[in-house]
Coordinates of C-alpha atoms and ligand atoms in Angstrom, one line a residue:
M1 CA 59.5 104.0 98.1
I2 CA 56.8 102.9 100.6
I3 CA 54.2 100.6 100.1
A4 CA 51.3 100.5 102.5
G5 CA 50.1 96.8 103.0
C6 CA 51.9 93.4 102.3
G7 CA 48.8 91.6 100.7
P8 CA 49.3 90.3 97.2
T9 CA 49.2 93.6 95.5
G10 CA 51.8 95.1 97.6
A11 CA 54.1 92.1 97.7
M12 CA 54.1 91.7 93.8
L13 CA 54.7 95.5 93.7
A14 CA 57.7 95.4 96.0
A15 CA 59.2 92.7 94.1
E16 CA 58.7 94.3 90.6
L17 CA 60.2 97.6 91.9
R18 CA 63.1 95.7 93.3
L19 CA 63.7 94.3 89.9
H20 CA 64.9 97.9 89.2
D21 CA 66.9 98.4 92.3
V22 CA 64.4 100.7 93.6
R23 CA 64.7 100.8 97.6
V24 CA 61.4 99.6 98.9
L25 CA 59.9 99.7 102.3
V26 CA 56.5 97.7 102.6
L27 CA 54.6 98.6 105.6
E28 CA 52.1 96.0 106.9
K29 CA 49.7 96.8 109.8
E30 CA 49.2 93.3 110.9
T31 CA 51.9 91.6 113.1
E32 CA 51.7 88.0 111.7
P33 CA 50.7 87.0 108.2
V34 CA 47.0 86.6 107.9
S35 CA 46.1 82.9 108.3
F36 CA 42.5 83.4 107.2
V37 CA 42.1 80.9 104.2
R38 CA 40.4 82.4 101.0
I39 CA 41.1 79.7 98.3
V40 CA 41.5 81.7 95.3
G41 CA 41.8 80.9 91.8
L42 CA 44.5 82.4 89.8
H43 CA 43.5 82.8 86.2
I44 CA 45.4 82.6 83.0
R45 CA 47.1 86.2 83.1
S46 CA 48.1 85.9 86.6
I47 CA 49.6 82.4 86.0
E48 CA 51.5 84.1 82.9
L49 CA 52.8 87.1 85.1
L50 CA 54.4 84.4 87.5
A51 CA 55.7 82.5 84.5
M52 CA 57.3 85.8 83.3
R53 CA 59.2 86.1 86.6
G54 CA 60.2 82.6 87.3
L55 CA 57.8 82.1 90.0
L56 CA 55.5 79.6 88.5
E57 CA 57.1 76.3 89.5
R58 CA 57.1 77.3 93.0
V59 CA 53.3 78.3 93.0
L60 CA 52.5 75.2 91.1
E61 CA 54.0 73.0 93.7
R62 CA 51.4 74.5 96.3
G63 CA 48.3 74.9 94.0
R64 CA 46.0 72.6 92.2
R65 CA 45.6 72.9 88.6
R66 CA 41.7 72.7 87.4
P67 CA 40.2 72.8 84.0
A68 CA 38.8 76.4 83.7
G69 CA 35.2 75.3 83.7
A70 CA 32.2 77.0 85.5
Y71 CA 34.2 80.3 85.5
F72 CA 31.2 82.6 84.6
A73 CA 28.5 82.8 87.4
A74 CA 29.2 79.0 88.1
I75 CA 27.5 78.2 85.1
D76 CA 28.5 74.7 84.2
K77 CA 30.4 75.0 81.1
P78 CA 33.8 74.2 80.2
A79 CA 36.2 76.7 79.0
P80 CA 36.7 76.4 75.2
E81 CA 39.4 74.7 73.6
G82 CA 42.5 76.2 72.1
L83 CA 42.7 79.3 74.1
D84 CA 45.6 81.5 73.1
T85 CA 48.1 80.7 76.1
A86 CA 50.7 78.3 77.1
H87 CA 48.7 77.9 80.6
P88 CA 44.8 76.9 79.8
Y89 CA 43.9 76.2 83.2
L90 CA 42.8 77.6 86.7
L91 CA 45.1 77.3 89.4
G92 CA 43.4 77.0 93.0
I93 CA 45.5 78.1 95.7
P94 CA 45.1 79.2 99.3
Q95 CA 45.6 83.0 99.6
P96 CA 48.0 83.0 102.5
V97 CA 50.3 80.7 100.3
I98 CA 50.4 83.1 97.3
V99 CA 51.0 85.9 99.8
Q100 CA 53.8 84.1 101.5
L101 CA 55.4 83.3 98.3
L102 CA 55.3 86.7 96.7
E103 CA 56.5 88.2 99.9
Q104 CA 59.4 85.8 100.0
H105 CA 60.2 86.8 96.4
A106 CA 60.0 90.4 97.1
I107 CA 62.3 89.9 100.3
A108 CA 64.8 87.7 98.4
L109 CA 64.9 90.6 95.8
G110 CA 65.8 93.0 98.6
A111 CA 62.6 94.4 99.7
Q112 CA 62.1 95.4 103.4
V113 CA 59.1 94.4 105.1
R114 CA 58.0 95.8 108.3
R115 CA 55.1 94.3 110.4
G116 CA 52.9 96.0 112.9
A117 CA 53.6 99.3 111.2
A118 CA 50.0 100.8 110.3
V119 CA 49.9 104.1 108.2
T120 CA 47.8 106.6 109.8
A121 CA 48.9 109.8 108.0
V122 CA 50.1 111.0 104.8
E123 CA 51.5 114.4 103.7
Q124 CA 53.0 115.1 100.4
D125 CA 54.9 118.0 98.8
D126 CA 56.9 118.5 95.5
A127 CA 60.1 116.5 96.8
G128 CA 58.3 113.5 98.5
V129 CA 55.7 111.9 101.1
T130 CA 55.8 111.7 104.6
V131 CA 54.0 108.8 106.1
A132 CA 53.0 108.7 109.9
L133 CA 52.7 105.1 111.8
A134 CA 50.2 104.6 114.5
D135 CA 53.0 104.8 117.1
G136 CA 53.8 108.2 115.8
E137 CA 57.0 107.4 113.8
Q138 CA 57.2 109.4 110.7
L139 CA 59.1 108.0 107.4
R140 CA 59.7 109.9 104.3
A141 CA 59.9 108.5 100.6
G142 CA 59.6 109.7 96.9
Y143 CA 56.5 108.0 96.4
L144 CA 53.7 106.2 98.3
V145 CA 51.6 103.3 97.0
G146 CA 48.4 102.4 99.0
C147 CA 48.0 98.6 98.7
D148 CA 46.2 98.4 101.8
G149 CA 42.9 96.9 100.9
G150 CA 39.2 97.6 100.3
R151 CA 39.3 99.9 103.6
S152 CA 42.3 101.6 102.5
T153 CA 43.7 104.2 104.9
V154 CA 45.8 105.6 102.1
R155 CA 42.6 106.4 99.7
K156 CA 40.8 107.8 102.7
L157 CA 43.6 110.2 103.8
L158 CA 43.9 111.3 100.0
G159 CA 40.2 111.9 99.8
V160 CA 39.7 110.1 96.7
G161 CA 36.1 109.1 96.1
F162 CA 35.1 105.6 96.1
P163 CA 31.8 105.5 94.4
G164 CA 29.6 102.6 93.7
E165 CA 27.2 100.4 95.6
P166 CA 27.2 99.1 99.1
S167 CA 26.5 95.6 100.1
R168 CA 23.1 94.2 99.7
T169 CA 23.6 90.8 100.4
E170 CA 25.9 88.6 102.6
T171 CA 27.5 85.4 102.3
L172 CA 29.0 83.2 104.8
M173 CA 31.7 81.0 104.0
G174 CA 33.7 78.6 106.0
E175 CA 35.6 75.0 106.5
M176 CA 34.1 72.7 108.7
A177 CA 33.3 68.8 109.7
V178 CA 29.8 67.4 108.8
G179 CA 27.9 64.8 110.8
V180 CA 25.8 63.1 107.6
P181 CA 27.2 60.9 104.7
H182 CA 28.5 62.5 101.8
E183 CA 25.7 61.3 99.7
E184 CA 22.9 62.9 101.6
I185 CA 24.8 66.3 101.5
A186 CA 25.4 66.2 97.6
A187 CA 21.6 65.3 96.8
K188 CA 20.2 67.9 98.9
V189 CA 22.7 70.6 97.6
A190 CA 21.9 69.4 94.0
E191 CA 18.3 69.8 94.7
L192 CA 19.0 73.3 96.3
R193 CA 21.1 74.6 93.7
E194 CA 18.3 74.7 91.2
T195 CA 17.0 77.9 93.2
H196 CA 19.9 78.9 95.4
Q197 CA 23.0 79.6 93.4
R198 CA 24.9 81.0 96.1
L199 CA 24.8 77.8 98.0
D200 CA 27.7 75.3 97.9
I201 CA 28.7 72.6 100.2
R202 CA 31.6 70.6 98.8
P203 CA 34.4 68.1 100.4
F204 CA 37.6 70.0 101.2
G205 CA 39.9 67.1 102.0
E206 CA 40.8 65.6 105.3
G207 CA 37.1 65.0 106.0
M208 CA 36.3 68.8 106.0
Y209 CA 33.7 70.6 103.9
R210 CA 33.7 74.1 102.3
V211 CA 30.3 75.6 103.3
V212 CA 29.2 78.9 101.4
I213 CA 25.6 80.0 102.1
P214 CA 23.8 83.2 101.7
A215 CA 23.0 85.2 105.0
V216 CA 19.9 87.0 105.7
G217 CA 20.6 90.8 106.2
V218 CA 24.0 92.2 106.2
G219 CA 25.7 91.8 109.6
N220 CA 28.5 93.5 111.1
R221 CA 31.4 92.8 108.7
A222 CA 34.0 93.6 111.1
Q223 CA 32.8 90.5 113.3
P224 CA 33.6 87.1 112.0
P225 CA 30.4 85.0 112.0
T226 CA 29.8 82.1 114.4
L227 CA 29.1 78.6 113.9
D228 CA 25.7 79.2 115.3
D229 CA 25.3 81.6 112.5
F230 CA 25.9 78.9 109.8
Q231 CA 23.7 76.4 111.6
Q232 CA 20.8 78.9 111.6
E233 CA 21.3 79.7 107.7
L234 CA 21.4 76.1 106.7
R235 CA 18.4 75.3 108.6
A236 CA 16.6 78.0 107.1
I237 CA 17.5 77.1 103.6
A238 CA 18.1 73.2 103.7
G239 CA 15.9 72.3 106.5
T240 CA 19.0 70.7 108.4
D241 CA 22.2 71.9 109.4
F242 CA 23.8 68.7 108.1
G243 CA 25.4 68.4 111.7
V244 CA 28.1 70.9 110.8
H245 CA 30.7 71.2 113.7
S246 CA 34.5 71.8 114.2
P247 CA 35.1 74.7 112.1
R248 CA 38.5 75.5 111.1
W249 CA 37.9 79.1 110.0
L250 CA 34.6 81.1 109.3
S251 CA 34.2 84.1 107.5
R252 CA 31.7 86.5 105.5
F253 CA 31.7 88.6 102.5
G254 CA 29.5 91.0 101.0
D255 CA 28.9 92.2 97.4
A256 CA 29.7 95.9 97.8
T257 CA 31.3 97.2 94.5
R258 CA 33.3 100.3 94.1
L259 CA 36.0 101.7 92.0
A260 CA 38.4 104.8 93.3
E261 CA 37.7 108.0 91.2
R262 CA 41.6 108.3 90.7
Y263 CA 44.5 106.0 91.1
R264 CA 47.0 108.9 91.6
V265 CA 47.3 112.1 93.6
G266 CA 50.7 113.4 92.8
R267 CA 53.2 111.1 94.6
V268 CA 50.6 108.9 95.9
L269 CA 49.2 106.0 94.0
L270 CA 46.5 103.4 94.9
A271 CA 46.5 99.5 93.5
G272 CA 44.6 96.4 94.5
D273 CA 41.4 96.2 96.7
A274 CA 42.5 99.9 97.7
A275 CA 41.4 101.0 94.3
H276 CA 38.5 98.9 93.6
I277 CA 36.3 96.2 95.3
H278 CA 33.6 93.8 94.2
P279 CA 32.2 90.5 95.3
P280 CA 34.2 87.5 94.8
I281 CA 32.3 85.7 92.3
G282 CA 34.2 84.9 89.3
G283 CA 37.6 85.1 91.5
Q284 CA 39.0 88.2 90.1
G285 CA 39.9 90.5 92.8
L286 CA 43.4 89.1 93.9
N287 CA 44.1 88.7 90.1
L288 CA 43.3 92.3 89.3
G289 CA 45.3 93.4 92.1
V290 CA 48.6 91.4 91.2
Q291 CA 48.0 92.7 87.5
D292 CA 47.7 96.5 88.8
A293 CA 51.0 95.9 90.5
F294 CA 52.7 94.4 87.5
N295 CA 51.4 97.3 85.4
L296 CA 52.6 100.0 88.0
G297 CA 55.9 98.5 88.9
W298 CA 58.1 99.2 86.2
K299 CA 56.6 102.6 85.3
L300 CA 57.1 103.6 89.0
A301 CA 60.7 102.4 88.8
A302 CA 61.4 104.2 85.6
Q303 CA 60.0 107.6 87.4
V304 CA 62.2 107.0 90.5
R305 CA 65.3 105.9 88.5
G306 CA 64.7 109.2 86.5
W307 CA 64.2 107.9 82.7
A308 CA 60.4 108.0 82.8
P309 CA 59.1 109.8 79.8
D310 CA 56.8 112.7 81.2
T311 CA 53.5 110.7 80.7
L312 CA 54.5 107.2 81.6
L313 CA 53.1 107.3 85.3
D314 CA 49.7 108.4 84.1
T315 CA 49.3 105.5 81.9
Y316 CA 49.0 103.5 84.9
Q317 CA 45.5 104.9 85.4
D318 CA 44.8 105.4 81.7
E319 CA 45.4 101.5 81.6
R320 CA 44.0 99.8 84.7
H321 CA 41.2 102.1 85.5
P322 CA 38.9 100.9 82.6
V323 CA 40.0 97.2 83.4
A324 CA 38.8 97.4 86.8
A325 CA 35.6 99.2 85.6
D326 CA 34.8 96.2 83.3
V327 CA 35.6 93.7 86.1
L328 CA 33.3 95.6 88.2
D329 CA 30.6 95.4 85.6
V330 CA 31.2 91.6 84.8
T331 CA 30.8 90.8 88.7
R332 CA 27.6 92.9 89.0
A333 CA 26.3 91.0 85.7
Q334 CA 27.4 87.5 87.4
M335 CA 25.8 88.6 90.8
E336 CA 22.4 89.0 89.0
L337 CA 22.7 85.6 87.5
L338 CA 23.1 84.1 91.0
S339 CA 19.7 85.6 92.2
A340 CA 16.8 83.1 92.8
E341 CA 14.1 85.3 91.2
P342 CA 12.2 84.3 88.1
G343 CA 13.7 87.0 85.9
P344 CA 17.6 86.4 86.3
R345 CA 17.0 82.7 86.5
A346 CA 15.6 83.2 83.0
V347 CA 18.3 85.2 81.9
R348 CA 20.7 82.5 83.3
R349 CA 19.2 79.9 81.2
L350 CA 19.4 81.8 77.9
L351 CA 23.2 82.8 78.8
T352 CA 23.7 79.1 79.6
E353 CA 22.4 78.2 76.0
L354 CA 24.3 81.2 74.5
M355 CA 27.7 80.0 75.9
G356 CA 27.2 76.9 74.0
F357 CA 28.3 79.0 71.2
D358 CA 32.1 78.8 71.0
E359 CA 32.6 82.7 70.3
V360 CA 30.3 83.7 73.2
N361 CA 32.3 81.1 75.5
R362 CA 35.5 82.4 74.2
H363 CA 34.5 85.9 74.9
L364 CA 33.6 85.4 78.3
A365 CA 36.7 83.0 79.0
E366 CA 39.0 85.5 77.8
K367 CA 37.5 88.3 80.0
I368 CA 37.7 86.3 83.2
A369 CA 41.2 85.4 82.5
A370 CA 42.3 88.8 81.6
I371 CA 43.8 87.8 78.1
G372 CA 41.4 89.5 76.0
I373 CA 42.5 93.1 77.4
R374 CA 43.7 95.5 74.7
Y375 CA 45.3 98.9 76.3
D376 CA 44.5 101.9 74.0
F377 CA 48.1 102.5 72.7
G378 CA 46.7 104.1 69.5
A379 CA 45.7 102.7 66.1
G380 CA 48.1 100.0 64.5
H381 CA 48.2 96.1 64.3
D382 CA 45.6 94.1 66.1
L383 CA 48.2 93.0 68.6
I384 CA 49.2 96.4 69.6
G385 CA 48.4 97.1 73.2
R386 CA 47.7 93.3 73.8
R387 CA 50.0 90.9 75.9
L388 CA 51.9 88.3 73.9
R389 CA 51.5 84.7 74.8
D390 CA 54.6 82.5 75.7
I391 CA 56.0 81.5 72.5
D392 CA 59.1 79.3 71.6
V393 CA 62.4 81.4 71.1
K394 CA 66.0 80.5 70.3
Q395 CA 66.8 80.4 73.8
G396 CA 63.8 78.5 74.9
R397 CA 60.5 80.5 76.0
L398 CA 59.7 84.0 75.5
Y399 CA 58.7 84.5 79.4
G400 CA 62.1 83.2 80.4
L401 CA 63.5 86.2 78.7
L402 CA 61.4 88.6 80.4
R403 CA 62.3 87.8 84.2
R404 CA 64.4 90.9 84.8
G405 CA 61.4 93.1 83.9
R406 CA 63.0 94.8 81.2
G407 CA 61.6 95.6 77.6
L408 CA 62.4 93.3 74.9
L409 CA 62.7 93.6 71.1
L410 CA 61.8 90.5 69.0
D411 CA 63.6 91.1 65.8
R412 CA 63.0 88.5 63.1
T413 CA 64.7 90.5 60.6
E414 CA 67.8 90.7 62.8
R415 CA 68.5 94.4 61.1
L416 CA 67.2 96.5 63.9
T417 CA 68.9 97.7 67.4
V418 CA 67.9 98.8 70.7
G419 CA 70.9 101.5 70.6
G420 CA 71.0 103.8 73.3
W421 CA 67.9 101.9 75.2
A422 CA 70.4 98.9 75.8
D423 CA 70.3 99.6 79.3
R424 CA 66.4 99.3 79.6
V425 CA 65.3 97.1 76.7
D426 CA 67.0 93.5 75.9
Y427 CA 67.6 92.3 72.1
L428 CA 66.7 89.2 70.5
G429 CA 67.4 88.6 66.9
D430 CA 65.7 85.5 66.1
P431 CA 64.4 84.5 62.7
T432 CA 62.8 81.5 64.1
V433 CA 60.2 83.2 66.1
E434 CA 56.7 81.9 65.5
L435 CA 55.3 85.2 64.9
D436 CA 53.7 86.6 61.6
V437 CA 55.3 90.0 62.0
P438 CA 58.6 91.3 61.3
C439 CA 59.6 92.8 65.0
V440 CA 57.7 93.1 68.1
L441 CA 58.7 95.3 70.8
L442 CA 57.6 94.3 74.2
R443 CA 57.1 96.3 77.4
P444 CA 58.3 95.1 80.6
D445 CA 54.9 93.7 81.6
G446 CA 54.7 91.7 78.2
Y447 CA 52.2 94.0 76.2
V448 CA 53.1 94.9 72.7
A449 CA 54.1 98.2 72.5
W450 CA 55.0 98.3 68.6
I451 CA 55.2 96.2 65.6
G452 CA 57.2 97.1 62.4
E453 CA 60.6 97.0 60.8
D454 CA 61.7 100.5 60.4
Q455 CA 64.6 101.6 62.8
Q456 CA 63.4 105.2 62.9
D457 CA 59.8 104.2 63.8
L458 CA 61.2 101.8 66.4
D459 CA 63.3 104.8 68.0
G460 CA 60.0 106.9 68.2
H461 CA 58.2 104.1 70.4
L462 CA 61.3 103.4 72.4
S463 CA 61.4 107.1 73.4
R464 CA 57.6 107.1 74.0
W465 CA 57.9 104.0 76.5
F466 CA 61.6 104.1 77.7
G467 CA 62.4 107.8 77.5
R468 CA 65.7 109.1 76.2
P469 CA 68.4 107.2 74.8
A470 CA 71.6 107.0 77.1
G471 CA 74.9 108.8 76.0
Ligands
LIG1 C1 35.8 84.7 100.2 C2 36.5 85.5 99.0 C3 37.0 84.8 98.2 C4 37.8 85.5 97.2 N1 38.3 84.7 96.0 C5 39.0 85.2 95.1 C6 39.5 84.6 93.8 O1 39.1 83.3 93.8 N2 40.4 85.1 93.0 C7 40.7 86.4 93.2 O2 41.4 87.0 92.5 N3 40.3 87.0 94.3 C8 39.4 86.4 95.2 N4 39.1 87.2 96.3 C9 39.5 88.7 96.4 C10 41.0 88.9 97.0 O3 40.9 88.1 98.5 C11 41.3 90.4 97.2 O4 40.9 91.1 96.1 C12 42.7 90.5 97.5 O5 43.0 89.9 98.8 C13 43.1 92.0 97.3 O6 44.5 92.0 97.5 P1 45.1 93.6 98.2 O7 46.7 93.1 98.4 O8 44.8 94.5 97.1 O9 44.6 93.6 99.4 P2 44.5 92.7 100.7 O10 44.6 91.4 100.4 O11 43.3 93.3 101.6 O12 46.0 93.4 101.7 C14 45.8 94.5 102.1 C15 46.8 94.7 103.2 O13 47.0 95.9 103.7 C16 47.1 96.0 105.1 N5 46.7 97.0 105.5 C17 45.5 97.6 105.8 N6 45.5 98.9 106.2 C18 46.8 99.2 106.7 C19 47.5 100.3 106.8 N7 46.8 101.6 107.3 N8 48.8 100.4 107.0 C20 49.6 99.2 106.6 N9 49.0 98.1 106.2 C21 47.6 97.9 106.1 C22 46.4 94.6 105.5 O14 46.5 94.0 106.9 C23 46.5 93.7 104.3 O15 47.6 92.9 104.6 C24 38.3 86.5 97.2 C25 37.9 87.4 98.4 C26 37.0 86.6 99.2 C27 36.4 87.6 100.6

């Protein structure tokens, strides 16, 4: 298996595949890990995935837990109480740190990461995929996954369409020192944010400030902005540049919004930003990519190991494409709400009022946190197609039992068996489980595949997700 790109998506996918002993080579075009700091927020579902693979403690040590407030279009509302999760917070962590932790995890599980290896050509036939590198070397694998970011070479080589909207606005973002007292900045920013929602200047520790400021026009995205660009934009909007100096890093981002038409062409698949891009408002891109990888990993492993039912790999696109389409819409809506125009500002005031209703606030919070997702597994109990939160079980916590990336049958009746699927699915007979259903079959990604108490019915669903029984 070859993965193009060792960003968060590629690293997570590599680790997931290694849980199933699939040989993995990750090709990364950069020679050094990217040091450019994007502070990302990990939302609840991503935090849960890390907990499921035993990574959460390590990540918590390097990040900062924050209450999940102002999560939608930066509207100043706290997240509702009692979200259905053991992790009701937002985890602030620099992107290079999360990428480093995921890469180390993948390597510890046996993945090989090759840096300075840019994929430049891809050809596939019935038996596999041939990948060419910039230096002309050719590599061969059964499958290739393009996790190579928004400008994905793999997606372009496949000829997969990437429809959507180009960037219309640009925002500068950087970390720098300031030359005026904090009170002066805070007062000016509070005044300006009445009309400029996309402006933000806040202390970032060690005397540094994070400056986010809308830029006039869309510049050359390939070029990082200069301190002079920041000073000019600050003077234009705030009338002063606050004496900014000594930048640690400077960057720009646009609001292009695009979704790949297909996630799979034969033996080549796309995941993460290679499959979808959108502006960072709401902080969902990395979360979405890591969750794509979590959805795809066990399915691709099943395909490689030969036990995947015929349609399993295609459920990756069936499940994840609509989720990305929804995220794109939610970010489009949030971008509108950041506009300084009177119409969007009126809608923002109205939505702020509506978020005072618990049900509205909860709906939006669950959307952003990706815990409201329900995949279409067909009709049935309301839990089917949803993820199960971490609950107490006999051996401790449910997520602790999902570390190996296998399916799990939770059997409160203690009458059922996973029989010939025991090499792929674990069994836990536990009448104490805090669930109001008799038995639950969980997929390796923690989604509920079946609920019931009949062995024959269970066997049908085991076949659907885990293929033929052994022996
Ligand atoms: C300012 C800003 C703030 C953000 N904040 C958040 C946030 O709070 N929460 C959130 O979830 N997301 C956030 N995001 C989005 C997030 O950074 C991206 O969605 C995320 O990096 C996508 O991960 P990825 O692994 O899919 O792609 P990338 O991170 O782009 O990684 C792709 C990798 O592929 C490599 N590559 C590219 N081409 C090739 C090739 N031909 N061959 C081999 N390797 C190749 C690249 O070098 C790179 O390492 C933010 C983005 C920005 C710009």
